Amino acid sequence: MTKQQRCGLLALLLSAVLGGCSGENTPATTAQSSASRAPVFAVENVTVLPMEGPERLEAQTVLISEGRILRVAPRDEVTVPEGATRIDGSGRYLMPGLADMHAHPMRERDLALYLANGVTLIRSMWGEPSLLDLREQVRAGDLPGPRIYTSGRIVGGAEPHHFGTVPLGDPVDARGVIEDQLHAGFDFIKIYSKMSLEVFDAVDAAAKDLGAEYSGHVPRAVPLSHAVAADMRTMEHLYGFLKTAQRAEVPGDLEWRFFDPEAKAVVEGLGAGTRTIEDLLDSEAQAAIVALIADDGVWIVPTFSVLRMHEFRAMPENARYLHPLVSGSWTDMLSMLQSTEDGRRGEQILFDAQLALVGELYRTGANLLVGTDAPNPGVVTGFAVAEEIALMEQAGLSRLDALRAATLWPARYLGEAGKDLGRIREGAAADLLLLDEDPMADLDALRAIAGVFRAVGKAGSGTRWHPRDALAGLLDAMLDENAAITARIEAEPKPLGDTLPVFSFDGSRGERLVLQHAAEDDTLRVGAAFASERDRAAWERIETVHDESGASLSTEDGRTFRTADDGRSLLRDGETVVGAGEAPGARVILTGSPADLPVIDRAVTGLAVGDSTTFSAWLCPAITRCEDAAVKQWQLERLEDDVVDGVFYYTGVRQYRVSSDGQNLGTVQIGGGPFYGGQPMALSVQGLILNDMIRVH
C-alpha cells in the first residue's frame, strides 16, 4: 500500500480524529492528530501475527487509539507521538484476541475469566436479559470482559429440556418465538435436541423470512442431511454425525450414550476389545455427510473440550477461579460418565474418531470454529480456549489454522459485524493479545499473556489496555470472593446440626447439603456441597422415588415409607402406619428435608399459572417416627416462572405461593436441577428446611 493510499484509508476510517496526510512525516502527524483527542498506545518492536495475509511481520510498531489500529509498520517508519503509552514489544508477539464460540457466561466473573485468558469475543449459547445488561456494561467499558454475541433462551421441543428453556411444540408458534427473542435484543436463536422435524422446518422458514440466524444442536428427530440442506448457521458438538454413521445393527443411541444404557454398554465393549470402531460406524456414510457439509458452508463447532469429558478425573488447578457452586457441581455431573476402565477406553476410541472426523472436515474445506462449552465438568471458563485450539491442531488443522479458528474465522462467521475483528490491519478493532512467547512455535505460548487490548465504547471508540498485573488482579479477586463465600457458608447456623441427609435423585450419588441463612429475607436456604464416596458411609441417605400411587422414601437401613394405592394411606415396609380414615385426602409424605422437593413437585405437576391446588401431607420430621405424623393441608397457587443464575447454564424455576389454614407461608421455587435432569432443587418456604442450590449470594 502506498503512502497516499494509506492516508486515504486512515482519513476514511478516522476522519473525525485525523488531520490531512502529506509529507515525509505523515505517520507522526497522523498519530499526533489522534493523540490530541484520545490516548495513543504504541507497541514497539513487536512481531505481529496478523492471521490474514503474511504469517508474521517482524520488528513492527503498532499504534492504537480510540479502539482502532492506526498504524502497523516497521519500527523505523513510525514516529511514536508525544504522550503515547509505550509498550515494549521486543521478543513479544501481537495477535488478535481469541474467541470462544460456544460459551455459557452467567456472572461478571465469567467475563473477567475470559479476558484474563486473552479471550476478547464470546458467543453465548444461552442468554438472559441479565446477560444483555452485562453486554452493555462491557460495551461501554464499565466492566472488563469480551465482546458478547448471544442467543436468547434455548428453544426446544414441546417439553423443555432444561428448566428455563422455551418450549416449542407447535410449528405455528415458531415465528412468534423468534420475533420475541430478536425484539428483546438477542443476536440469534439457539435450537435444541428435542425439537420435532415439523417445528424445525417452521423455525427454518420463519428465520429465512425474518433474516434471523438459528444455530445449535441438530435435533434428534432431524436427519443431519436435512439440517445441512436447511439454513442452520452453526452445528454444535458434532451432533448428528455419530447418528448418521452408526450402523443399524448397533443397539442404542451412541450420540446420547450418557443417557442410554444400551449404547453405554456398546462403548464398554469397544473399550474391552469385543467391538471395533468399524463395527460401530459406517465410514462411507460419514464421508458422504462430510462432503455435503463442505459444499454447504455451514459452520461446525466441535467443542472437543466437552467431548473428551471422559478424561476428567481430578479437579483442574485453575477450577479454583470458578464460582464454588459451579466447580462443586462437577463431581455430581460425573455420575453420567463412564465409570469403568473399559468404558473410558471406549470413550477415548470414539473421541479419536471424532478428532479424525474434524480433520476430514478441515481437509475438505468445511468451516470450523473454536468453542469450549464451558463450564461443563473439567472445562474451565476462559482457560479452556487454549486447550481447544490445541485439540483443533490435534485433529489435523495446521497450527496457523487452529489459531485462525479462534480469531479470523469467528470474525468471518459474524459477517458484517466481524469485518474489523479477528485480524491485525490498519483500521481494525483493537481487540488484541500480547504474548511473551510465540504461539506459532508452541501453543502453550497462549498462556504467556503480557496484556490484552479491548476496543470499548460507542462503535468501539475507546481503548482499554489490561497489562499482566491487572489481569492477575482480576483472578486474585475471584479467589478472595470464593474464600468469602466459603467462610459465609461455614459460619451459617445449622438448626439440624451437621447430620442432614444425603439424598439422590437418580439413585447413583448422594448430595450433602449445607444450611445457609439469607439475611435479606430472613429465610433459611441450603447451599450444596457434593458427597464423595468417602462421605457416603457417614451420612444417612434418603432417596425419593415417584410412582403412580405417590411417593416413597427409603432409608439406608432398608425401611421404606410410601403412600398406598388409594393415595391416602401411609405404609411402612408394606404395612399401614396411618390409614385413610386417620389422614383424609393425604397424598404425600414430607420429612422436612431436601427429599421433600421432588415430592412437592409431583403433587403440583400440571398446575397452570394462576391455578391453585390443595393437598394434604404427613409431616414426618423423623422418617422413622411417621406413626406420630401430623396431617396438614396446603394450598399452592402457581405463579409466573422465574429464571436465575444456575450451577450450569441459566435455570428456570417454577414458583408457587404457599398457604395453610389461611396463612401465607411464602413461595416455593422448584426447578434448576443439575445438567439435563431438571430435578426440583429450590425451596423458600417458612417452616421447612429450605434448599437453594441455585443462589449463594
XYZ file of C-alpha atoms in Angstrom:
697
model
C 0.000 0.000 0.000
C 1.442 3.409 -0.953
C 1.688 6.316 1.429
C -1.115 8.080 -0.416
C -3.350 5.026 -0.246
C -2.660 4.630 3.457
C -3.537 8.223 4.102
C -6.777 7.845 2.201
C -7.708 4.772 4.243
C -6.954 6.461 7.546
C -8.840 9.564 6.546
C -11.865 7.463 5.670
C -11.792 5.404 8.863
C -10.860 8.141 11.306
C -11.997 11.353 9.687
C -13.273 12.703 12.972
C -9.867 12.215 14.539
C -7.166 12.649 11.926
C -5.871 15.657 10.069
C -4.545 15.763 6.482
C -1.926 13.355 5.205
C 1.029 14.734 3.337
C 4.804 14.983 3.562
C 7.510 12.680 4.841
C 6.291 12.754 8.468
C 2.758 11.519 7.732
C 2.706 8.681 10.319
C 3.774 11.010 13.135
C 1.390 13.724 12.004
C -1.460 11.230 11.872
C -0.797 9.779 15.308
C -0.253 13.221 16.873
C -3.580 14.407 15.482
C -5.274 11.386 17.034
C -3.371 11.860 20.282
C -4.796 15.341 20.657
C -8.209 13.780 21.102
C -7.601 10.359 22.690
C -4.806 8.377 24.329
C -2.428 6.574 21.993
C -0.773 3.246 22.757
C 2.377 2.198 20.946
C 3.530 -1.423 20.953
C 7.102 -1.111 19.745
C 9.390 -3.594 18.017
C 6.866 -6.432 18.224
C 6.323 -9.454 15.984
C 2.821 -9.236 14.555
C 0.774 -12.340 13.722
C -1.965 -10.787 11.552
C -3.972 -14.018 10.902
C -4.747 -12.660 7.446
C -2.102 -12.132 4.755
C 1.504 -12.785 5.788
C 2.016 -15.258 8.628
C 4.158 -12.785 10.570
C 5.582 -9.281 10.406
C 8.844 -8.803 12.295
C 10.020 -5.712 14.193
C 6.767 -3.760 13.853
C 5.412 -0.810 15.776
C 1.639 -0.786 16.200
C -0.183 2.432 17.101
C -3.605 2.137 18.746
C -6.133 4.805 19.657
C -9.886 5.105 20.080
C -10.311 1.358 19.880
C -8.689 1.109 16.440
C -5.351 0.094 14.999
C -3.971 3.314 13.495
C -0.717 2.021 12.112
C 1.129 -1.249 11.566
C 4.574 -0.671 10.074
C 8.264 -1.443 10.546
C 9.555 0.365 13.620
C 11.862 2.602 11.573
C 8.876 4.018 9.677
C 6.810 5.028 12.710
C 7.266 8.044 14.945
C 5.553 7.497 18.249
C 3.610 10.641 19.217
C 4.451 12.537 22.364
C 2.440 11.389 25.351
C 1.713 7.937 23.976
C 1.784 4.941 26.317
C 4.794 2.971 25.069
C 4.785 -0.804 25.482
C 7.973 -2.704 24.765
C 7.205 -5.455 22.256
C 10.774 -6.742 21.967
C 10.700 -10.532 21.953
C 6.913 -10.441 22.129
C 4.090 -11.372 19.773
C 0.929 -9.422 18.992
C -2.083 -11.294 17.630
C -5.853 -10.798 17.538
C -7.700 -11.654 20.745
C -9.135 -15.147 20.984
C -12.780 -16.199 20.627
C -14.870 -18.858 22.374
C -17.745 -19.538 20.014
C -19.662 -21.803 22.392
C -19.762 -20.181 25.799
C -22.119 -20.063 28.771
C -21.331 -16.907 30.764
C -23.658 -16.093 33.638
C -21.772 -13.833 36.008
C -19.372 -10.899 35.877
C -16.541 -13.179 36.956
C -17.077 -15.358 33.873
C -16.400 -12.355 31.671
C -13.273 -11.484 33.641
C -12.064 -15.086 33.322
C -12.321 -14.836 29.560
C -10.444 -11.554 29.427
C -7.697 -12.831 31.743
C -7.127 -15.646 29.247
C -6.867 -13.391 26.203
C -10.427 -14.018 25.004
C -11.953 -10.868 23.530
C -15.043 -12.382 21.858
C -17.543 -14.917 23.132
C -20.661 -16.392 21.604
C -23.097 -17.158 24.397
C -25.317 -20.138 23.699
C -27.932 -19.277 26.325
C -28.748 -15.650 27.005
C -31.000 -13.967 29.539
C -31.930 -10.289 29.977
C -29.262 -10.115 32.676
C -26.636 -11.070 30.075
C -27.851 -8.280 27.799
C -27.221 -5.892 30.695
C -23.707 -7.276 31.118
C -23.153 -6.930 27.369
C -23.945 -3.215 27.560
C -21.668 -2.682 30.554
C -18.789 -4.402 28.745
C -19.504 -2.468 25.559
C -19.393 0.812 27.481
C -16.085 -0.095 29.121
C -17.628 -0.203 32.603
C -16.957 -3.905 33.058
C -13.860 -5.854 31.954
C -14.754 -8.613 29.535
C -15.016 -9.779 25.934
C -17.468 -8.761 23.237
C -20.676 -10.738 23.680
C -22.672 -12.192 20.810
C -25.594 -14.090 22.293
C -28.641 -16.196 21.662
C -31.723 -15.914 23.823
C -33.127 -18.751 25.869
C -32.721 -22.142 24.273
C -35.683 -23.080 22.084
C -36.524 -26.745 22.496
C -39.343 -29.151 21.813
C -42.815 -29.472 23.255
C -41.288 -30.318 26.633
C -38.393 -28.157 27.870
C -35.025 -29.907 28.009
C -33.867 -27.739 30.906
C -35.903 -25.589 33.216
C -35.904 -22.113 31.726
C -35.783 -23.165 28.085
C -38.510 -22.090 25.666
C -40.836 -24.984 24.745
C -41.916 -25.019 21.113
C -44.241 -27.841 20.175
C -46.455 -26.190 17.577
C -44.943 -25.066 14.250
C -47.427 -22.198 14.179
C -45.656 -20.602 17.168
C -42.152 -20.624 15.643
C -42.262 -17.152 14.119
C -43.515 -15.553 17.330
C -40.764 -17.150 19.409
C -38.093 -15.863 17.011
C -39.599 -12.374 16.866
C -39.776 -12.177 20.665
C -36.074 -13.000 21.051
C -34.944 -10.636 18.311
C -37.110 -7.844 19.721
C -35.560 -8.402 23.160
C -32.117 -7.705 21.687
C -30.654 -11.184 21.256
C -28.459 -11.808 18.232
C -29.619 -15.245 17.139
C -31.789 -18.231 18.048
C -30.411 -21.406 19.608
C -32.359 -24.597 18.954
C -32.087 -27.796 20.942
C -32.198 -31.544 20.770
C -35.867 -32.323 21.466
C -37.311 -30.192 18.661
C -39.521 -32.100 16.209
C -38.863 -32.178 12.484
C -42.045 -30.180 11.814
C -41.081 -27.446 14.261
C -37.516 -27.390 12.902
C -38.857 -26.746 9.401
C -41.099 -23.991 10.749
C -38.138 -22.365 12.517
C -36.120 -22.580 9.320
C -38.870 -20.930 7.256
C -39.534 -18.192 9.810
C -35.825 -17.458 10.247
C -35.364 -17.099 6.496
C -38.333 -14.749 6.280
C -37.104 -12.627 9.206
C -33.444 -12.670 8.193
C -32.566 -14.298 11.523
C -29.822 -16.754 12.367
C -30.609 -20.017 14.117
C -27.906 -22.347 15.352
C -27.321 -25.004 17.996
C -27.964 -28.715 18.324
C -29.093 -30.707 15.346
C -32.339 -32.089 16.855
C -32.517 -35.835 17.308
C -35.628 -36.011 15.102
C -33.899 -34.175 12.233
C -31.587 -36.105 9.879
C -28.216 -34.392 9.579
C -28.575 -34.162 5.793
C -31.921 -32.371 6.273
C -30.353 -29.893 8.711
C -27.480 -29.223 6.296
C -29.929 -28.525 3.478
C -31.737 -26.019 5.708
C -30.291 -22.671 6.796
C -28.725 -23.641 10.135
C -25.773 -21.316 10.627
C -23.742 -23.451 13.042
C -23.935 -27.022 14.304
C -22.588 -27.764 17.782
C -20.870 -30.777 19.381
C -20.800 -32.804 16.123
C -24.382 -33.851 16.870
C -25.846 -35.823 14.013
C -22.550 -37.266 12.808
C -22.488 -40.371 15.006
C -26.185 -40.927 14.359
C -25.607 -40.722 10.604
C -22.651 -43.113 10.674
C -23.929 -45.548 13.334
C -24.667 -48.923 11.783
C -28.288 -50.057 12.028
C -27.398 -53.242 13.909
C -25.636 -51.362 16.732
C -28.058 -51.052 19.678
C -28.813 -47.824 21.461
C -28.013 -44.243 20.511
C -24.262 -43.614 20.597
C -24.753 -39.873 20.396
C -26.739 -39.866 23.658
C -24.918 -42.737 25.311
C -24.667 -40.979 28.669
C -28.433 -41.429 28.929
C -28.741 -44.725 27.026
C -27.671 -47.892 28.889
C -27.560 -49.968 25.677
C -25.233 -47.518 23.967
C -23.136 -47.203 27.105
C -22.665 -50.979 27.077
C -21.636 -50.806 23.412
C -18.934 -48.294 24.285
C -17.694 -50.548 27.088
C -17.443 -53.357 24.547
C -15.426 -51.053 22.334
C -13.034 -50.418 25.200
C -12.844 -54.112 26.076
C -11.894 -55.010 22.513
C -15.010 -57.062 21.776
C -16.064 -54.440 19.213
C -14.131 -52.217 16.835
C -14.889 -48.698 15.677
C -15.553 -50.168 12.221
C -18.227 -52.383 13.789
C -19.995 -49.283 15.054
C -19.579 -46.689 12.300
C -20.080 -46.757 8.545
C -17.175 -44.798 7.039
C -18.907 -44.371 3.683
C -21.975 -42.787 5.278
C -19.714 -40.441 7.216
C -17.723 -39.471 4.129
C -20.930 -38.618 2.295
C -22.111 -36.244 5.013
C -18.647 -34.637 5.238
C -18.772 -33.833 1.534
C -22.285 -32.439 1.907
C -21.206 -30.113 4.721
C -18.139 -28.886 2.845
C -20.330 -27.947 -0.115
C -22.969 -26.243 2.044
C -20.807 -23.865 4.078
C -22.468 -24.425 7.470
C -20.113 -23.729 10.389
C -19.130 -26.629 12.668
C -18.242 -26.042 16.333
C -16.859 -29.386 17.609
C -16.395 -28.410 21.296
C -13.708 -31.061 21.792
C -13.245 -29.859 25.370
C -16.601 -31.311 26.350
C -16.429 -34.304 24.017
C -13.394 -35.514 25.967
C -15.129 -35.252 29.331
C -14.239 -38.895 29.956
C -10.691 -37.712 30.660
C -11.825 -35.583 33.594
C -10.896 -37.427 36.776
C -9.412 -34.755 39.040
C -10.315 -31.131 39.610
C -8.148 -28.877 37.397
C -5.983 -26.483 39.374
C -7.483 -23.477 37.619
C -11.024 -24.539 38.608
C -10.372 -22.637 41.840
C -11.302 -19.461 39.974
C -14.821 -20.710 39.220
C -17.792 -19.931 41.405
C -17.931 -22.637 44.136
C -21.363 -23.802 43.016
C -20.034 -24.430 39.514
C -16.898 -26.324 40.454
C -18.773 -28.109 43.248
C -21.394 -29.378 40.837
C -18.867 -31.097 38.596
C -18.489 -34.087 40.901
C -22.172 -34.909 40.655
C -22.272 -34.495 36.890
C -19.555 -37.117 36.593
C -22.127 -39.747 37.598
C -23.344 -39.609 33.985
C -19.947 -40.560 32.598
C -18.364 -43.944 32.060
C -17.046 -45.206 35.370
C -15.252 -48.378 34.229
C -11.846 -48.676 32.632
C -13.396 -50.346 29.596
C -15.895 -47.506 29.338
C -13.172 -44.871 29.454
C -11.110 -46.694 26.830
C -14.181 -46.938 24.631
C -14.851 -43.212 25.054
C -11.278 -42.464 24.028
C -11.655 -44.533 20.859
C -14.834 -42.649 19.986
C -13.119 -39.342 20.743
C -10.230 -40.249 18.451
C -12.800 -40.982 15.723
C -14.324 -37.531 16.266
C -10.894 -35.915 16.008
C -10.373 -37.754 12.723
C -13.799 -36.622 11.528
C -12.943 -32.954 12.100
C -9.624 -33.485 10.345
C -11.538 -34.772 7.335
C -13.942 -31.822 7.504
C -10.919 -29.492 7.518
C -9.284 -31.162 4.540
C -12.499 -30.879 2.517
C -12.764 -27.155 3.270
C -15.562 -27.132 5.867
C -15.944 -24.078 8.113
C -14.692 -24.676 11.672
C -14.850 -22.604 14.854
C -13.288 -22.944 18.312
C -15.849 -23.365 21.093
C -15.496 -24.945 24.533
C -18.972 -25.310 26.109
C -17.545 -24.176 29.439
C -18.376 -24.680 32.256
C -19.054 -28.359 31.626
C -17.170 -30.635 34.043
C -13.445 -30.193 33.549
C -13.922 -27.316 31.084
C -12.760 -24.190 32.924
C -14.159 -20.923 31.642
C -11.539 -18.941 29.713
C -8.670 -21.344 30.338
C -10.217 -23.991 28.083
C -9.907 -21.887 24.919
C -6.168 -22.511 24.559
C -6.806 -26.220 25.156
C -9.485 -26.272 22.456
C -7.101 -24.656 19.962
C -4.543 -27.384 20.717
C -7.225 -30.041 20.168
C -8.061 -28.489 16.800
C -4.431 -28.894 15.841
C -4.517 -32.472 17.114
C -7.495 -33.077 14.814
C -5.385 -32.150 11.807
C -5.598 -28.375 11.397
C -2.350 -26.585 10.713
C -1.170 -24.540 13.677
C -1.970 -21.310 11.902
C -5.463 -22.502 11.005
C -6.061 -23.761 14.547
C -5.329 -20.189 15.690
C -7.497 -18.774 12.910
C -10.392 -20.956 14.142
C -10.296 -18.808 17.289
C -9.581 -15.443 15.613
C -10.116 -14.808 11.902
C -12.744 -17.459 11.233
C -15.104 -16.330 14.040
C -14.879 -12.837 12.526
C -15.821 -14.227 9.128
C -18.709 -16.146 10.669
C -20.031 -12.855 12.063
C -20.100 -11.332 8.594
C -20.510 -7.568 8.592
C -20.382 -7.443 12.400
C -16.966 -9.116 12.324
C -15.351 -7.285 9.417
C -12.942 -5.427 11.718
C -12.320 -8.296 14.139
C -10.016 -11.284 14.191
C -7.141 -9.779 12.233
C -4.429 -7.146 12.632
C -4.514 -4.439 9.994
C -4.850 -0.691 9.947
C -8.394 0.341 10.792
C -9.282 -2.922 12.527
C -10.670 -3.067 16.065
C -8.041 -3.112 18.785
C -9.066 -6.424 20.371
C -5.542 -7.729 20.714
C -3.471 -10.211 22.669
C 0.190 -9.523 23.535
C 2.209 -12.654 24.313
C 5.676 -13.181 25.756
C 6.221 -16.261 23.595
C 5.485 -17.338 20.025
C 2.268 -19.388 19.642
C 3.377 -20.471 16.185
C 6.306 -22.240 17.854
C 4.311 -23.636 20.793
C 0.607 -23.212 21.532
C 1.417 -23.118 25.252
C 2.524 -19.563 24.486
C -1.162 -18.622 24.600
C -0.859 -18.795 28.391
C 2.150 -16.416 28.486
C -0.017 -13.296 28.370
C 1.674 -9.915 28.707
C -1.565 -7.985 28.260
C -4.851 -7.586 26.421
C -6.276 -4.639 24.474
C -10.039 -4.176 24.215
C -11.939 -1.751 21.998
C -14.870 -0.392 24.021
C -17.357 2.458 23.929
C -19.780 3.500 21.233
C -18.723 1.849 17.973
C -15.516 0.743 19.701
C -14.348 4.323 20.129
C -12.254 3.757 23.249
C -9.281 1.609 24.193
C -8.705 -0.415 27.365
C -5.214 -1.797 27.987
C -5.109 -4.611 30.569
C -1.467 -5.406 31.398
C -0.399 -8.628 33.075
C -0.700 -7.249 36.614
C -4.250 -6.042 36.012
C -5.284 -9.442 34.647
C -3.707 -11.154 37.654
C -5.701 -8.806 39.870
C -8.936 -9.984 38.262
C -8.047 -13.590 39.064
C -6.981 -12.770 42.624
C -10.311 -11.027 43.216
C -12.114 -14.253 42.290
C -10.110 -16.222 44.852
C -10.959 -13.625 47.505
C -14.652 -13.833 46.607
C -14.590 -17.627 46.763
C -12.943 -17.523 50.183
C -15.655 -15.167 51.402
C -18.417 -17.426 50.049
C -16.890 -20.470 51.723
C -16.482 -18.645 55.023
C -20.080 -17.433 54.914
C -21.371 -20.957 54.304
C -19.295 -22.392 57.125
C -20.479 -19.676 59.511
C -24.191 -20.191 58.850
C -26.313 -21.622 61.659
C -27.180 -25.295 61.343
C -30.526 -25.777 63.095
C -30.493 -29.506 62.474
C -26.840 -29.913 63.296
C -24.401 -31.499 60.878
C -26.450 -34.582 60.088
C -28.529 -33.507 57.130
C -29.355 -36.491 54.949
C -27.542 -37.323 51.800
C -30.112 -37.734 49.067
C -30.116 -38.642 45.425
C -32.429 -38.094 42.503
C -31.102 -40.873 40.328
C -30.105 -43.443 42.936
C -26.439 -43.283 41.975
C -24.969 -40.468 44.060
C -25.684 -38.526 47.199
C -25.612 -34.815 47.841
C -24.578 -33.337 51.172
C -26.312 -30.050 51.897
C -25.006 -27.086 53.869
C -27.503 -24.797 55.562
C -27.378 -21.072 54.880
C -29.265 -18.126 56.278
C -30.322 -15.390 53.847
C -30.398 -12.207 55.883
C -32.101 -10.140 53.211
C -35.400 -12.009 53.503
C -34.857 -13.949 56.738
C -35.295 -17.301 55.069
C -33.209 -20.370 55.520
C -31.521 -21.768 52.432
C -29.373 -24.736 51.739
C -26.300 -24.470 49.573
C -24.901 -27.669 48.117
C -21.661 -29.494 48.573
C -21.415 -32.875 46.895
C -20.820 -36.072 48.794
C -17.851 -38.171 47.783
C -17.643 -41.925 48.129
C -15.928 -41.359 51.466
C -18.800 -39.223 52.731
C -21.488 -41.677 51.756
C -20.965 -44.062 54.663
C -21.074 -41.224 57.176
C -24.390 -39.736 56.095
C -27.856 -41.187 56.141
C -29.122 -41.394 52.576
C -32.736 -40.780 51.676
C -33.918 -41.455 48.168
C -37.181 -40.246 46.735
C -38.950 -42.403 44.179
C -42.126 -41.469 42.295
C -44.774 -43.887 41.178
C -48.433 -43.677 40.337
C -49.502 -44.280 43.907
C -47.492 -41.390 45.300
C -44.022 -41.070 46.741
C -41.847 -43.470 48.686
C -38.900 -42.718 50.918
C -36.256 -45.340 51.660
C -33.751 -45.145 54.472
C -30.309 -46.675 54.224
C -31.260 -49.439 56.647
C -33.828 -50.659 54.127
C -37.020 -49.333 55.698
C -39.446 -47.924 53.160
C -42.327 -45.497 53.609
C -44.796 -44.935 50.800
C -48.331 -43.902 50.068
C -50.731 -46.698 49.219
C -52.670 -47.131 46.002
C -55.567 -45.200 47.479
C -53.274 -42.174 47.594
C -54.255 -41.589 51.194
C -52.812 -44.298 53.424
C -49.224 -44.305 54.665
C -47.390 -47.631 54.503
C -44.165 -48.647 56.210
C -42.486 -51.739 54.804
C -45.801 -52.530 53.108
C -47.900 -52.253 56.278
C -50.328 -49.444 57.071
C -48.975 -46.914 59.559
C -51.639 -44.256 59.116
C -54.894 -45.257 57.430
C -57.091 -43.289 55.089
C -59.574 -42.564 57.820
C -56.905 -41.017 60.017
C -55.469 -38.874 57.239
C -58.295 -37.888 54.909
C -57.102 -36.733 51.500
C -53.413 -37.160 52.289
C -51.215 -37.712 49.228
C -47.550 -37.200 50.126
C -45.073 -37.587 52.936
C -42.953 -34.584 53.922
C -39.892 -35.097 56.085
C -38.697 -31.519 56.415
C -35.632 -32.497 54.400
C -34.460 -31.724 50.865
C -36.072 -35.010 49.863
C -39.388 -33.127 50.045
C -38.567 -31.247 46.875
C -39.480 -33.849 44.258
C -42.426 -34.961 46.375
C -43.938 -31.493 46.328
C -43.089 -31.173 42.666
C -45.080 -34.294 41.877
C -48.048 -33.044 43.888
C -48.360 -29.928 41.744
C -47.423 -31.325 38.333
C -49.583 -29.861 35.579
C -50.749 -26.835 37.542
C -51.112 -23.855 35.175
C -50.114 -20.283 36.014
C -52.875 -18.712 38.096
C -54.395 -22.050 39.125
C -54.456 -23.397 42.670
C -54.500 -26.831 44.247
C -54.855 -28.234 47.737
C -53.177 -31.326 49.070
C -52.628 -32.948 52.420
C -49.323 -34.143 53.751
C -47.968 -36.099 56.629
C -45.201 -34.126 58.293
C -42.615 -36.651 59.466
C -39.587 -34.731 60.793
C -38.001 -38.061 61.619
C -38.726 -40.601 58.912
C -38.722 -43.493 61.372
C -41.446 -41.910 63.529
C -44.182 -41.396 60.945
C -46.638 -43.137 63.275
C -46.875 -39.824 65.102
C -47.113 -37.745 61.958
C -49.389 -34.752 61.843
C -51.533 -34.094 58.804
C -51.514 -30.611 57.323
C -53.499 -29.056 54.485
C -51.513 -26.998 51.977
C -52.755 -24.666 49.256
C -50.448 -23.886 46.328
C -51.052 -21.232 43.664
C -48.895 -21.341 40.520
C -47.100 -18.050 39.861
C -45.139 -16.902 36.810
C -41.888 -18.801 36.300
C -38.589 -17.138 37.084
C -35.069 -17.556 35.725
C -31.981 -17.346 37.908
C -28.249 -17.913 37.646
C -27.646 -21.616 37.707
C -24.949 -24.075 38.610
C -24.650 -24.857 34.925
C -26.453 -22.662 32.415
C -29.163 -20.303 33.447
C -32.002 -22.181 35.010
C -35.714 -21.689 35.283
C -37.799 -22.243 38.382
C -41.492 -22.790 38.746
C -42.919 -20.665 41.538
C -45.855 -21.323 43.849
C -47.451 -19.248 46.577
C -47.981 -21.476 49.605
C -50.575 -21.037 52.333
C -52.004 -23.176 55.118
C -55.030 -22.520 57.292
C -55.367 -19.138 55.608
C -51.805 -18.084 56.472
C -49.412 -17.177 53.662
C -46.232 -19.153 54.199
C -44.192 -17.759 51.316
C -43.072 -19.018 47.936
C -41.870 -22.393 46.739
C -39.347 -22.425 43.899
C -38.992 -25.759 42.136
C -36.567 -26.273 39.294
C -32.994 -25.778 38.264
C -31.641 -29.242 38.830
C -28.156 -30.185 37.667
C -27.498 -30.507 33.955
C -30.133 -32.326 31.893
C -32.042 -33.846 34.812
C -34.167 -30.805 35.563
C -34.929 -32.079 39.057
C -36.524 -29.677 41.530
C -33.814 -28.061 43.611
C -35.115 -24.964 45.375
C -37.439 -24.175 48.264
C -38.032 -20.924 50.111
C -40.973 -21.573 52.400
C -41.080 -20.786 56.106
C -41.245 -23.803 58.350
C -39.321 -26.168 56.093
C -35.686 -26.853 55.532
C -35.077 -24.612 52.569
C -32.936 -25.785 49.720
C -31.441 -23.264 47.340
C -28.624 -24.751 45.376
C -29.050 -22.022 42.809
C -28.174 -18.889 44.738
C -25.382 -18.329 47.215
C -25.467 -14.535 47.143
